[in-house]
């Protein structure tokens, strides 16, 4: 087996009710209610729809002890109706709610960024090593009673780190970095291991796919170094809705699944929760099928870092390569005369022939694959090209044939996303018998933007909504998009609440964040500009703010 072949990461097994999570089992699919957890009937009905869509596990928010306790009633009614899907309580800021939830549901998600540390305020704190050690002891003292309670009730735990809610303490030592996110998880994992608690799943998420993928890879490396094999839950936070949401999720989740990393997934869309499940299923099935793909020989090029890859150096040829933005073949003006089309296996063979190599000079290579694992096939060929010291730009070309358009969106995003995030491409070409040229061009540009390689449109970051959201998220996202989608390069965040809002939108130009029942706060970057605006006025006020700043007409 080569470094490019699919191989599922070996993990321990975590039991969540009747569902087992880990490398010995299929990739589990999850979603999350957006109903109020105190609205028992609405929550039960939505959970049933999520189960009917094929989810293995469902999550509900529990802001306080009252909501946590009511999850027991929701669970009881679901069992009465014959639904045995395990429930997860989503906890932020409130250890007492976590303890109550552990009595009623199969798993409790806690956020290391706010379980013991206070919520993030973006304050710069300073700690000596001794003071920092005391903070870690404080975490252990508060976390261990919760571990004991979960152990007594056979309740699993998800340690869920979000980029948007790292504590000020972690930020003070590690900054807003993948390393900080990893350490936030490892602090809690070390306590759990020390005290013999192993029914754990870990998630470590971000809305930025580059950050998300690198961070999960770093977490795997950190756990391996300390002998941990806990299963992983994957997701891209605040992915948005429609095609953009599916593309961004598939780029991040699909890249990792293709590497054998990930045991349970959630696609977070600003849509009805049950709409997330078919997307997750397609990702899981498409990437898992690579286990039976023929092996692809090859090694990484010298100096390549598979955790945080740098862009492969290439010579600019026409408009392609060098420091140029990646092209979309057919959409961008590229002279056919500089292109050399060949399959990935053909390229590998050609690199063993010095005469053929000389014929590649000054050409942009358009590399295709019909292999069952096209990412491995193309990656292997590019690394061999790289190892040979050749700097030809490479455009990957994949043909999805008569695959339905909605599946092509997901598959192409996973395939090209992995190749782009791994620094291997100077361009993309998507072929499809079920999508017209305009649709494949739009998809290609969307994948490039989701991979942070080329920006061609307004970027929207929006959460999927949950019981904390106090306004109509889908309607609001639609209104904001309608008013601002014609401004490429502008990044706007629409967030349901403060849990991840100010953090995940920290690199956005503007943020729209739920601030309570019927109220919204507006941000310019990290700066709070207007507070507690009635949600009925907030979109107009956001547009007025952007116009006053000269960002839109």
Short mmCIF file of C-alpha atoms in Angstrom, two decimals:
data_model
loop_
_atom_site.label_atom_id
_atom_site.label_comp_id
_atom_site.label_asym_id
_atom_site.label_seq_id
_atom_site.Cartn_x
_atom_site.Cartn_y
_atom_site.Cartn_z
CA UNK A 1 0.00 0.00 0.00
CA UNK A 2 1.37 3.43 -0.98
CA UNK A 3 0.91 6.78 0.73
CA UNK A 4 -1.81 7.62 -1.82
CA UNK A 5 -4.07 4.60 -1.24
CA UNK A 6 -7.22 4.82 0.86
CA UNK A 7 -6.81 3.31 4.31
CA UNK A 8 -9.23 3.94 7.16
CA UNK A 9 -7.54 5.33 10.25
CA UNK A 10 -7.72 2.75 13.05
CA UNK A 11 -9.67 3.97 16.08
CA UNK A 12 -11.13 2.76 19.32
CA UNK A 13 -14.91 2.27 19.50
CA UNK A 14 -17.30 4.64 21.22
CA UNK A 15 -20.84 3.49 21.94
CA UNK A 16 -23.64 6.06 21.72
CA UNK A 17 -26.80 4.24 22.69
CA UNK A 18 -27.31 1.52 20.09
CA UNK A 19 -24.83 3.12 17.67
CA UNK A 20 -21.12 2.27 17.67
CA UNK A 21 -18.67 4.79 16.24
CA UNK A 22 -15.17 3.95 15.06
CA UNK A 23 -13.12 2.42 12.29
CA UNK A 24 -14.79 -0.99 12.71
CA UNK A 25 -18.15 0.46 11.68
CA UNK A 26 -19.63 2.48 8.79
CA UNK A 27 -19.22 6.25 8.84
CA UNK A 28 -22.14 7.49 10.94
CA UNK A 29 -24.35 10.35 9.75
CA UNK A 30 -25.56 13.14 12.01
CA UNK A 31 -27.77 16.22 11.96
CA UNK A 32 -29.05 18.73 14.51
CA UNK A 33 -32.49 20.05 15.40
CA UNK A 34 -33.14 23.76 14.93
CA UNK A 35 -36.29 23.67 17.05
CA UNK A 36 -36.55 25.05 20.57
CA UNK A 37 -35.63 22.22 22.91
CA UNK A 38 -38.52 23.29 25.15
CA UNK A 39 -40.96 22.72 22.28
CA UNK A 40 -41.24 19.00 22.86
CA UNK A 41 -43.64 18.10 20.08
CA UNK A 42 -41.85 20.14 17.41
CA UNK A 43 -38.51 18.67 18.48
CA UNK A 44 -39.85 15.11 18.38
CA UNK A 45 -41.39 15.63 14.95
CA UNK A 46 -38.20 17.12 13.53
CA UNK A 47 -36.07 14.37 15.06
CA UNK A 48 -38.32 11.79 13.39
CA UNK A 49 -37.81 13.51 10.02
CA UNK A 50 -34.05 13.51 10.59
CA UNK A 51 -34.15 9.78 11.41
CA UNK A 52 -36.33 9.06 8.38
CA UNK A 53 -33.77 10.84 6.20
CA UNK A 54 -31.18 8.31 7.36
CA UNK A 55 -29.33 9.97 10.23
CA UNK A 56 -27.78 7.70 12.83
CA UNK A 57 -27.53 10.37 15.56
CA UNK A 58 -29.31 13.67 16.28
CA UNK A 59 -28.23 16.64 18.38
CA UNK A 60 -30.26 19.31 20.19
CA UNK A 61 -29.06 22.43 21.96
CA UNK A 62 -29.41 22.66 25.73
CA UNK A 63 -28.78 26.22 26.90
CA UNK A 64 -29.66 25.41 30.50
CA UNK A 65 -30.69 22.72 32.98
CA UNK A 66 -34.35 23.04 32.00
CA UNK A 67 -33.62 22.30 28.31
CA UNK A 68 -31.27 19.47 29.25
CA UNK A 69 -33.94 17.85 31.38
CA UNK A 70 -36.56 18.19 28.66
CA UNK A 71 -34.35 16.22 26.31
CA UNK A 72 -35.28 13.25 28.48
CA UNK A 73 -38.93 13.80 27.60
CA UNK A 74 -38.09 14.19 23.90
CA UNK A 75 -36.14 10.94 24.04
CA UNK A 76 -38.98 9.15 25.87
CA UNK A 77 -41.54 10.18 23.25
CA UNK A 78 -39.25 9.15 20.41
CA UNK A 79 -38.83 5.71 21.97
CA UNK A 80 -42.60 5.41 22.36
CA UNK A 81 -42.93 6.07 18.62
CA UNK A 82 -40.36 3.43 17.79
CA UNK A 83 -37.43 5.75 17.02
CA UNK A 84 -34.23 4.62 18.74
CA UNK A 85 -31.90 7.21 17.19
CA UNK A 86 -29.52 8.38 19.95
CA UNK A 87 -29.72 12.01 21.07
CA UNK A 88 -26.83 14.34 21.84
CA UNK A 89 -27.10 17.40 24.08
CA UNK A 90 -25.14 20.39 22.76
CA UNK A 91 -23.71 22.36 25.70
CA UNK A 92 -21.96 25.73 25.81
CA UNK A 93 -21.03 27.81 28.88
CA UNK A 94 -23.02 25.65 31.32
CA UNK A 95 -21.45 22.59 33.03
CA UNK A 96 -24.60 22.18 35.15
CA UNK A 97 -26.63 21.68 31.98
CA UNK A 98 -24.07 19.10 30.82
CA UNK A 99 -24.44 17.18 34.07
CA UNK A 100 -28.22 17.21 33.81
CA UNK A 101 -28.12 16.10 30.17
CA UNK A 102 -25.87 13.16 31.05
CA UNK A 103 -28.80 11.70 32.97
CA UNK A 104 -31.18 11.80 30.01
CA UNK A 105 -29.43 11.29 26.66
CA UNK A 106 -26.85 9.03 25.07
CA UNK A 107 -24.13 11.63 24.48
CA UNK A 108 -23.23 15.13 25.64
CA UNK A 109 -21.19 17.52 23.53
CA UNK A 110 -19.08 19.98 25.48
CA UNK A 111 -16.96 22.81 24.09
CA UNK A 112 -13.49 23.09 25.67
CA UNK A 113 -13.53 26.78 24.78
CA UNK A 114 -16.27 27.54 27.30
CA UNK A 115 -16.84 24.50 29.54
CA UNK A 116 -14.58 25.88 32.28
CA UNK A 117 -13.01 28.95 30.70
CA UNK A 118 -15.34 31.93 30.28
CA UNK A 119 -16.67 32.79 26.84
CA UNK A 120 -14.26 34.36 24.40
CA UNK A 121 -13.95 38.14 24.68
CA UNK A 122 -10.90 38.67 22.41
CA UNK A 123 -8.97 39.96 25.44
CA UNK A 124 -5.21 39.45 25.50
CA UNK A 125 -4.34 37.55 28.67
CA UNK A 126 -0.89 36.81 30.04
CA UNK A 127 0.01 33.71 32.04
CA UNK A 128 3.23 32.54 33.60
CA UNK A 129 3.91 28.80 33.24
CA UNK A 130 2.86 28.32 36.86
CA UNK A 131 -0.38 30.24 36.35
CA UNK A 132 -1.14 28.27 33.20
CA UNK A 133 -0.57 24.99 35.05
CA UNK A 134 -3.04 26.12 37.71
CA UNK A 135 -5.61 26.78 34.98
CA UNK A 136 -5.14 23.22 33.71
CA UNK A 137 -5.64 21.91 37.25
CA UNK A 138 -8.86 23.93 37.45
CA UNK A 139 -10.07 22.26 34.23
CA UNK A 140 -9.32 18.81 35.66
CA UNK A 141 -11.10 19.56 38.93
CA UNK A 142 -14.23 20.67 37.06
CA UNK A 143 -14.14 18.03 34.33
CA UNK A 144 -13.58 14.89 36.42
CA UNK A 145 -16.97 14.97 38.24
CA UNK A 146 -18.65 15.20 34.84
CA UNK A 147 -16.61 12.24 33.57
CA UNK A 148 -17.63 10.22 36.62
CA UNK A 149 -21.30 11.06 36.06
CA UNK A 150 -21.11 10.05 32.39
CA UNK A 151 -19.34 6.81 33.31
CA UNK A 152 -22.06 5.96 35.84
CA UNK A 153 -24.80 6.56 33.27
CA UNK A 154 -23.06 5.04 30.21
CA UNK A 155 -23.18 8.44 28.54
CA UNK A 156 -20.66 9.20 25.80
CA UNK A 157 -18.97 12.57 25.43
CA UNK A 158 -18.10 14.58 22.37
CA UNK A 159 -15.26 17.01 22.94
CA UNK A 160 -16.10 19.58 20.31
CA UNK A 161 -13.63 22.36 19.55
CA UNK A 162 -14.78 25.20 17.29
CA UNK A 163 -12.43 27.71 15.71
CA UNK A 164 -14.90 30.45 16.58
CA UNK A 165 -14.99 29.74 20.31
CA UNK A 166 -11.43 29.15 21.43
CA UNK A 167 -10.95 30.55 24.91
CA UNK A 168 -8.95 33.69 25.56
CA UNK A 169 -6.62 31.49 27.62
CA UNK A 170 -5.79 29.22 24.67
CA UNK A 171 -5.50 32.27 22.43
CA UNK A 172 -3.00 33.83 24.83
CA UNK A 173 -0.63 30.87 24.54
CA UNK A 174 -1.20 29.54 21.01
CA UNK A 175 -2.99 32.26 19.09
CA UNK A 176 -5.85 31.75 16.67
CA UNK A 177 -4.10 28.76 15.10
CA UNK A 178 -4.60 25.07 14.28
CA UNK A 179 -2.11 24.30 17.05
CA UNK A 180 -4.29 26.18 19.53
CA UNK A 181 -7.37 24.26 18.44
CA UNK A 182 -5.54 20.97 18.82
CA UNK A 183 -4.26 21.84 22.28
CA UNK A 184 -7.77 22.89 23.34
CA UNK A 185 -8.93 19.34 22.63
CA UNK A 186 -5.83 17.61 23.98
CA UNK A 187 -6.12 19.31 27.38
CA UNK A 188 -9.47 17.61 27.93
CA UNK A 189 -8.45 14.32 26.34
CA UNK A 190 -5.46 14.00 28.65
CA UNK A 191 -7.74 14.37 31.67
CA UNK A 192 -10.18 11.77 30.30
CA UNK A 193 -7.38 9.27 29.62
CA UNK A 194 -5.83 9.88 33.04
CA UNK A 195 -9.14 9.03 34.70
CA UNK A 196 -9.97 6.04 32.51
CA UNK A 197 -12.85 7.50 30.49
CA UNK A 198 -12.79 6.33 26.87
CA UNK A 199 -16.31 6.76 25.44
CA UNK A 200 -15.27 9.89 23.58
CA UNK A 201 -15.65 11.31 20.09
CA UNK A 202 -13.72 14.44 19.07
CA UNK A 203 -14.64 17.16 16.64
CA UNK A 204 -12.47 20.10 15.70
CA UNK A 205 -14.21 22.42 13.26
CA UNK A 206 -13.84 25.69 11.37
CA UNK A 207 -15.67 27.47 8.56
CA UNK A 208 -12.35 27.89 6.72
CA UNK A 209 -11.67 24.57 4.96
CA UNK A 210 -7.89 25.09 4.94
CA UNK A 211 -7.89 25.58 8.72
CA UNK A 212 -10.32 22.73 9.30
CA UNK A 213 -8.36 20.16 7.29
CA UNK A 214 -4.96 21.13 8.67
CA UNK A 215 -6.26 21.15 12.24
CA UNK A 216 -7.79 17.68 12.03
CA UNK A 217 -4.58 16.32 10.53
CA UNK A 218 -2.61 17.91 13.37
CA UNK A 219 -5.00 16.44 15.92
CA UNK A 220 -4.50 12.95 14.48
CA UNK A 221 -0.73 13.41 14.71
CA UNK A 222 -0.98 14.72 18.29
CA UNK A 223 -3.16 11.80 19.39
CA UNK A 224 -0.83 9.28 17.76
CA UNK A 225 2.10 10.80 19.65
CA UNK A 226 0.26 10.21 22.94
CA UNK A 227 -1.16 6.78 22.09
CA UNK A 228 -4.78 7.91 21.62
CA UNK A 229 -7.11 6.40 19.01
CA UNK A 230 -10.40 8.16 19.63
CA UNK A 231 -12.87 8.35 16.72
CA UNK A 232 -13.38 11.67 14.96
CA UNK A 233 -16.48 13.62 13.99
CA UNK A 234 -16.01 15.84 10.93
CA UNK A 235 -17.76 19.00 9.85
CA UNK A 236 -17.27 22.43 8.33
CA UNK A 237 -19.03 24.97 10.51
CA UNK A 238 -21.23 27.71 9.06
CA UNK A 239 -20.97 26.22 5.57
CA UNK A 240 -24.04 28.13 4.35
CA UNK A 241 -26.82 26.91 2.09
CA UNK A 242 -27.51 25.76 -1.46
CA UNK A 243 -24.65 24.75 -3.73
CA UNK A 244 -22.10 26.88 -1.87
CA UNK A 245 -22.86 25.10 1.41
CA UNK A 246 -22.56 21.69 -0.20
CA UNK A 247 -19.34 22.59 -1.98
CA UNK A 248 -17.63 23.98 1.13
CA UNK A 249 -18.68 20.99 3.24
CA UNK A 250 -17.57 18.47 0.61
CA UNK A 251 -14.20 20.18 0.14
CA UNK A 252 -13.38 19.98 3.85
CA UNK A 253 -15.05 16.74 4.90
CA UNK A 254 -14.32 14.95 1.63
CA UNK A 255 -10.60 15.73 1.72
CA UNK A 256 -10.27 14.08 5.13
CA UNK A 257 -12.58 11.15 4.41
CA UNK A 258 -10.48 10.44 1.32
CA UNK A 259 -7.48 10.09 3.63
CA UNK A 260 -9.34 7.59 5.82
CA UNK A 261 -9.87 10.16 8.57
CA UNK A 262 -13.36 10.51 10.04
CA UNK A 263 -15.85 8.15 11.67
CA UNK A 264 -18.99 10.28 11.86
CA UNK A 265 -19.92 13.41 9.91
CA UNK A 266 -22.38 16.26 9.82
CA UNK A 267 -22.92 18.58 6.88
CA UNK A 268 -23.97 21.90 8.45
CA UNK A 269 -26.37 23.67 6.09
CA UNK A 270 -28.55 26.73 6.66
CA UNK A 271 -31.52 24.64 5.58
CA UNK A 272 -33.95 22.15 7.10
CA UNK A 273 -31.82 19.69 9.13
CA UNK A 274 -33.07 16.66 7.23
CA UNK A 275 -31.62 18.17 4.02
CA UNK A 276 -28.13 17.66 5.49
CA UNK A 277 -28.38 13.88 5.65
CA UNK A 278 -28.43 12.95 1.92
CA UNK A 279 -25.36 15.13 1.37
CA UNK A 280 -23.54 13.42 4.22
CA UNK A 281 -24.55 10.00 2.92
CA UNK A 282 -23.25 10.73 -0.57
CA UNK A 283 -19.92 11.91 0.83
CA UNK A 284 -19.54 8.88 3.09
CA UNK A 285 -20.46 6.37 0.39
CA UNK A 286 -18.39 8.00 -2.35
CA UNK A 287 -15.18 8.21 -0.31
CA UNK A 288 -15.56 4.89 1.53
CA UNK A 289 -15.84 3.05 -1.79
CA UNK A 290 -12.15 3.80 -2.36
CA UNK A 291 -11.26 1.04 0.08
CA UNK A 292 -11.70 -1.44 -2.81
CA UNK A 293 -9.88 0.70 -5.41
CA UNK A 294 -6.73 -0.72 -7.04
CA UNK A 295 -3.50 0.42 -5.43
CA UNK A 296 -1.62 3.41 -6.86
CA UNK A 297 2.16 3.31 -6.47
CA UNK A 298 4.15 6.37 -5.55
CA UNK A 299 5.79 8.47 -2.86
CA UNK A 300 5.54 12.06 -1.75
CA UNK A 301 7.96 14.51 -3.35
CA UNK A 302 10.93 15.42 -1.12
CA UNK A 303 10.03 18.12 1.40
CA UNK A 304 6.27 17.71 0.99
CA UNK A 305 4.34 18.15 4.24
CA UNK A 306 1.07 16.15 4.11
CA UNK A 307 -0.30 17.95 7.18
CA UNK A 308 0.07 21.53 5.93
CA UNK A 309 1.08 21.30 2.26
CA UNK A 310 2.64 24.24 0.46
CA UNK A 311 1.70 24.97 -3.14
CA UNK A 312 3.81 22.99 -5.62
CA UNK A 313 6.19 25.42 -7.37
CA UNK A 314 5.47 25.75 -11.10
CA UNK A 315 6.65 27.88 -14.02
CA UNK A 316 4.17 30.35 -15.42
CA UNK A 317 3.12 29.13 -18.87
CA UNK A 318 0.72 31.45 -20.65
CA UNK A 319 -1.86 32.43 -18.04
CA UNK A 320 -1.31 29.24 -16.02
CA UNK A 321 1.01 28.45 -13.12
CA UNK A 322 3.60 30.43 -11.22
CA UNK A 323 1.91 32.97 -8.98
CA UNK A 324 -1.21 33.13 -11.17
CA UNK A 325 -4.62 32.26 -9.76
CA UNK A 326 -5.81 28.76 -10.70
CA UNK A 327 -7.71 28.65 -13.98
CA UNK A 328 -10.94 26.97 -14.95
CA UNK A 329 -10.32 25.38 -18.34
CA UNK A 330 -12.88 26.64 -20.82
CA UNK A 331 -14.01 29.51 -18.63
CA UNK A 332 -10.62 31.22 -18.68
CA UNK A 333 -8.77 32.05 -21.89
CA UNK A 334 -6.07 29.39 -22.23
CA UNK A 335 -4.53 28.66 -25.63
CA UNK A 336 -4.97 24.99 -26.54
CA UNK A 337 -1.51 25.06 -28.13
CA UNK A 338 0.20 25.12 -24.72
CA UNK A 339 -1.84 22.21 -23.35
CA UNK A 340 -0.70 18.60 -23.27
CA UNK A 341 -3.47 16.18 -22.29
CA UNK A 342 -2.59 12.81 -20.81
CA UNK A 343 -3.87 10.36 -18.21
CA UNK A 344 -2.27 10.09 -14.79
CA UNK A 345 -0.88 6.61 -15.47
CA UNK A 346 0.40 7.80 -18.85
CA UNK A 347 2.20 10.69 -17.17
CA UNK A 348 3.87 8.35 -14.68
CA UNK A 349 5.11 6.16 -17.51
CA UNK A 350 6.26 9.20 -19.51
CA UNK A 351 8.42 10.36 -16.62
CA UNK A 352 10.53 7.23 -17.04
CA UNK A 353 11.43 8.25 -20.62
CA UNK A 354 13.91 11.13 -21.03
CA UNK A 355 12.79 11.80 -24.62
CA UNK A 356 9.19 12.18 -23.57
CA UNK A 357 10.22 14.40 -20.67
CA UNK A 358 11.96 16.79 -23.06
CA UNK A 359 8.72 17.02 -25.03
CA UNK A 360 6.87 18.33 -21.98
CA UNK A 361 8.90 21.54 -21.84
CA UNK A 362 6.79 24.68 -22.02
CA UNK A 363 3.51 22.78 -21.75
CA UNK A 364 0.64 22.93 -19.30
CA UNK A 365 -0.27 19.35 -18.42
CA UNK A 366 -3.98 18.51 -18.33
CA UNK A 367 -4.02 15.30 -16.29
CA UNK A 368 -7.11 13.08 -16.25
CA UNK A 369 -8.07 9.87 -14.46
CA UNK A 370 -10.73 7.20 -14.68
CA UNK A 371 -9.31 5.35 -11.66
CA UNK A 372 -11.69 4.37 -8.83
CA UNK A 373 -9.61 6.68 -6.64
CA UNK A 374 -8.88 9.58 -8.99
CA UNK A 375 -7.36 11.75 -6.26
CA UNK A 376 -4.74 9.10 -5.51
CA UNK A 377 -4.07 8.50 -9.21
CA UNK A 378 -3.56 12.18 -10.07
CA UNK A 379 -1.69 12.94 -6.83
CA UNK A 380 0.78 10.13 -7.48
CA UNK A 381 1.50 11.43 -11.01
CA UNK A 382 1.99 15.03 -9.84
CA UNK A 383 4.32 13.99 -7.04
CA UNK A 384 6.41 12.01 -9.52
CA UNK A 385 6.54 15.09 -11.75
CA UNK A 386 7.55 17.18 -8.73
CA UNK A 387 10.23 14.68 -7.66
CA UNK A 388 11.67 14.79 -11.19
CA UNK A 389 12.26 18.51 -10.77
CA UNK A 390 9.77 19.46 -13.52
CA UNK A 391 7.76 22.62 -12.93
CA UNK A 392 5.04 22.22 -15.54
CA UNK A 393 1.71 23.66 -14.36
CA UNK A 394 -0.95 20.97 -13.90
CA UNK A 395 -4.68 21.18 -14.54
CA UNK A 396 -6.71 18.21 -13.29
CA UNK A 397 -9.54 17.04 -15.54
CA UNK A 398 -12.28 14.71 -14.28
CA UNK A 399 -15.36 13.51 -16.17
CA UNK A 400 -18.38 12.58 -14.02
CA UNK A 401 -20.36 11.27 -16.99
CA UNK A 402 -24.07 10.76 -16.33
CA UNK A 403 -23.79 11.07 -12.54
CA UNK A 404 -26.78 13.18 -11.40
CA UNK A 405 -25.92 16.86 -11.04
CA UNK A 406 -26.52 16.98 -7.27
CA UNK A 407 -24.06 14.12 -6.77
CA UNK A 408 -21.55 15.59 -9.20
CA UNK A 409 -21.44 18.76 -7.08
CA UNK A 410 -20.49 16.72 -4.02
CA UNK A 411 -18.07 14.34 -5.74
CA UNK A 412 -16.23 17.02 -7.71
CA UNK A 413 -15.91 19.18 -4.59
CA UNK A 414 -14.37 16.30 -2.64
CA UNK A 415 -11.99 15.34 -5.47
CA UNK A 416 -10.79 18.75 -6.62
CA UNK A 417 -10.91 20.11 -3.06
CA UNK A 418 -8.39 17.50 -1.91
CA UNK A 419 -6.05 18.19 -4.85
CA UNK A 420 -6.27 21.95 -4.28
CA UNK A 421 -5.87 21.86 -0.50
CA UNK A 422 -2.83 19.63 -1.03
CA UNK A 423 -1.23 22.30 -3.20
CA UNK A 424 -1.07 20.22 -6.38
CA UNK A 425 -3.11 22.12 -8.98
CA UNK A 426 -2.86 25.20 -11.17
CA UNK A 427 -6.31 24.70 -12.64
CA UNK A 428 -9.41 22.52 -12.88
CA UNK A 429 -11.64 21.10 -15.59
CA UNK A 430 -14.98 19.51 -14.69
CA UNK A 431 -16.85 17.47 -17.30
CA UNK A 432 -20.42 16.26 -16.86
CA UNK A 433 -23.18 14.93 -19.09
CA UNK A 434 -25.83 16.15 -16.62
CA UNK A 435 -24.61 19.73 -16.13
CA UNK A 436 -24.25 22.42 -18.78
CA UNK A 437 -21.10 24.48 -19.23
CA UNK A 438 -22.39 27.37 -17.13
CA UNK A 439 -23.12 24.98 -14.24
CA UNK A 440 -19.72 23.26 -14.36
CA UNK A 441 -17.94 26.62 -14.56
CA UNK A 442 -19.91 27.87 -11.55
CA UNK A 443 -19.08 24.67 -9.67
CA UNK A 444 -15.38 24.90 -10.51
CA UNK A 445 -15.18 28.51 -9.34
CA UNK A 446 -17.08 27.58 -6.19
CA UNK A 447 -14.61 24.81 -5.41
CA UNK A 448 -11.69 27.18 -5.93
CA UNK A 449 -13.25 29.70 -3.56
CA UNK A 450 -14.11 27.07 -0.94
CA UNK A 451 -10.48 25.88 -1.14
CA UNK A 452 -9.29 29.47 -0.60
CA UNK A 453 -7.45 29.53 -3.93
CA UNK A 454 -9.47 32.04 -5.97
CA UNK A 455 -12.26 34.46 -5.01
CA UNK A 456 -14.83 35.33 -7.67
CA UNK A 457 -17.98 36.09 -5.68
CA UNK A 458 -19.32 37.29 -2.37
CA UNK A 459 -18.60 34.78 0.37
CA UNK A 460 -21.29 34.00 2.90
CA UNK A 461 -20.64 32.30 6.21
CA UNK A 462 -23.88 31.19 7.86
CA UNK A 463 -24.62 28.71 10.60
CA UNK A 464 -27.26 25.98 10.26
CA UNK A 465 -29.32 27.31 13.14
CA UNK A 466 -30.37 25.54 16.33
CA UNK A 467 -32.56 26.10 19.35
CA UNK A 468 -30.48 29.16 20.24
CA UNK A 469 -31.37 30.98 17.02
CA UNK A 470 -34.04 33.60 17.64
CA UNK A 471 -34.78 34.68 14.06
CA UNK A 472 -35.66 33.03 10.75
CA UNK A 473 -32.15 32.09 9.64
CA UNK A 474 -33.01 30.83 6.16
CA UNK A 475 -35.10 33.89 5.33
CA UNK A 476 -32.39 36.21 6.66
CA UNK A 477 -29.60 34.53 4.69
CA UNK A 478 -31.72 34.79 1.55
CA UNK A 479 -32.31 38.53 2.12
CA UNK A 480 -28.64 39.25 2.80
CA UNK A 481 -27.59 37.29 -0.29
CA UNK A 482 -30.12 39.07 -2.48
CA UNK A 483 -28.75 42.45 -1.41
CA UNK A 484 -25.02 41.69 -1.53
CA UNK A 485 -24.29 38.75 -3.84
CA UNK A 486 -23.06 41.04 -6.61
CA UNK A 487 -19.94 42.19 -4.71
CA UNK A 488 -17.03 39.73 -5.25
CA UNK A 489 -14.50 39.61 -2.45
CA UNK A 490 -16.91 40.74 0.25
CA UNK A 491 -17.28 38.26 3.13
CA UNK A 492 -20.45 38.38 5.21
CA UNK A 493 -21.34 36.22 8.21
CA UNK A 494 -24.90 35.49 9.35
CA UNK A 495 -24.77 33.78 12.74
CA UNK A 496 -27.61 32.59 14.92
CA UNK A 497 -26.04 33.32 18.30
CA UNK A 498 -22.88 34.34 20.14
CA UNK A 499 -21.48 30.82 20.69
CA UNK A 500 -19.40 30.86 17.51
CA UNK A 501 -20.60 34.09 15.96
CA UNK A 502 -17.90 36.63 16.84
CA UNK A 503 -15.16 34.02 16.48
CA UNK A 504 -16.10 32.36 13.20
CA UNK A 505 -16.78 35.72 11.60
CA UNK A 506 -13.58 37.30 12.87
CA UNK A 507 -12.13 37.41 9.36
CA UNK A 508 -15.44 38.42 7.76
CA UNK A 509 -15.96 42.00 6.62
CA UNK A 510 -19.34 42.18 8.33
CA UNK A 511 -21.29 40.06 10.78
CA UNK A 512 -24.96 39.68 11.62
CA UNK A 513 -25.30 37.87 14.96
CA UNK A 514 -28.35 36.88 16.99
CA UNK A 515 -28.33 38.70 20.33
CA UNK A 516 -31.50 37.39 21.95
CA UNK A 517 -35.17 37.03 21.19
CA UNK A 518 -35.95 39.24 18.20
CA UNK A 519 -32.64 41.11 18.41
CA UNK A 520 -29.48 41.21 16.30
CA UNK A 521 -26.05 42.80 16.69
CA UNK A 522 -23.98 44.03 13.75
CA UNK A 523 -20.21 43.76 13.49
CA UNK A 524 -17.55 45.27 11.28
CA UNK A 525 -14.87 42.58 11.52
CA UNK A 526 -14.45 41.99 15.26
CA UNK A 527 -15.86 45.42 16.11
CA UNK A 528 -19.39 45.53 17.53
CA UNK A 529 -21.03 48.42 15.68
CA UNK A 530 -24.72 48.22 16.59
CA UNK A 531 -26.22 46.19 19.41
CA UNK A 532 -29.67 44.69 19.95
CA UNK A 533 -31.31 45.90 16.75
CA UNK A 534 -34.80 44.51 16.12
CA UNK A 535 -34.35 41.64 13.68
CA UNK A 536 -37.04 43.15 11.44
CA UNK A 537 -34.69 46.11 10.79
CA UNK A 538 -31.32 44.39 10.94
CA UNK A 539 -30.82 43.45 7.29
CA UNK A 540 -31.58 47.01 6.17
CA UNK A 541 -29.21 48.36 8.84
CA UNK A 542 -26.49 45.95 7.69
CA UNK A 543 -26.87 47.13 4.10
CA UNK A 544 -26.79 50.77 5.27
CA UNK A 545 -23.58 50.09 7.24
CA UNK A 546 -21.84 48.53 4.26
CA UNK A 547 -22.97 51.38 2.03
CA UNK A 548 -21.75 54.00 4.54
CA UNK A 549 -18.37 52.25 4.57
CA UNK A 550 -18.23 52.45 0.79
CA UNK A 551 -18.15 48.66 0.41
CA UNK A 552 -21.30 48.51 -1.76
CA UNK A 553 -23.12 50.95 -4.03
#
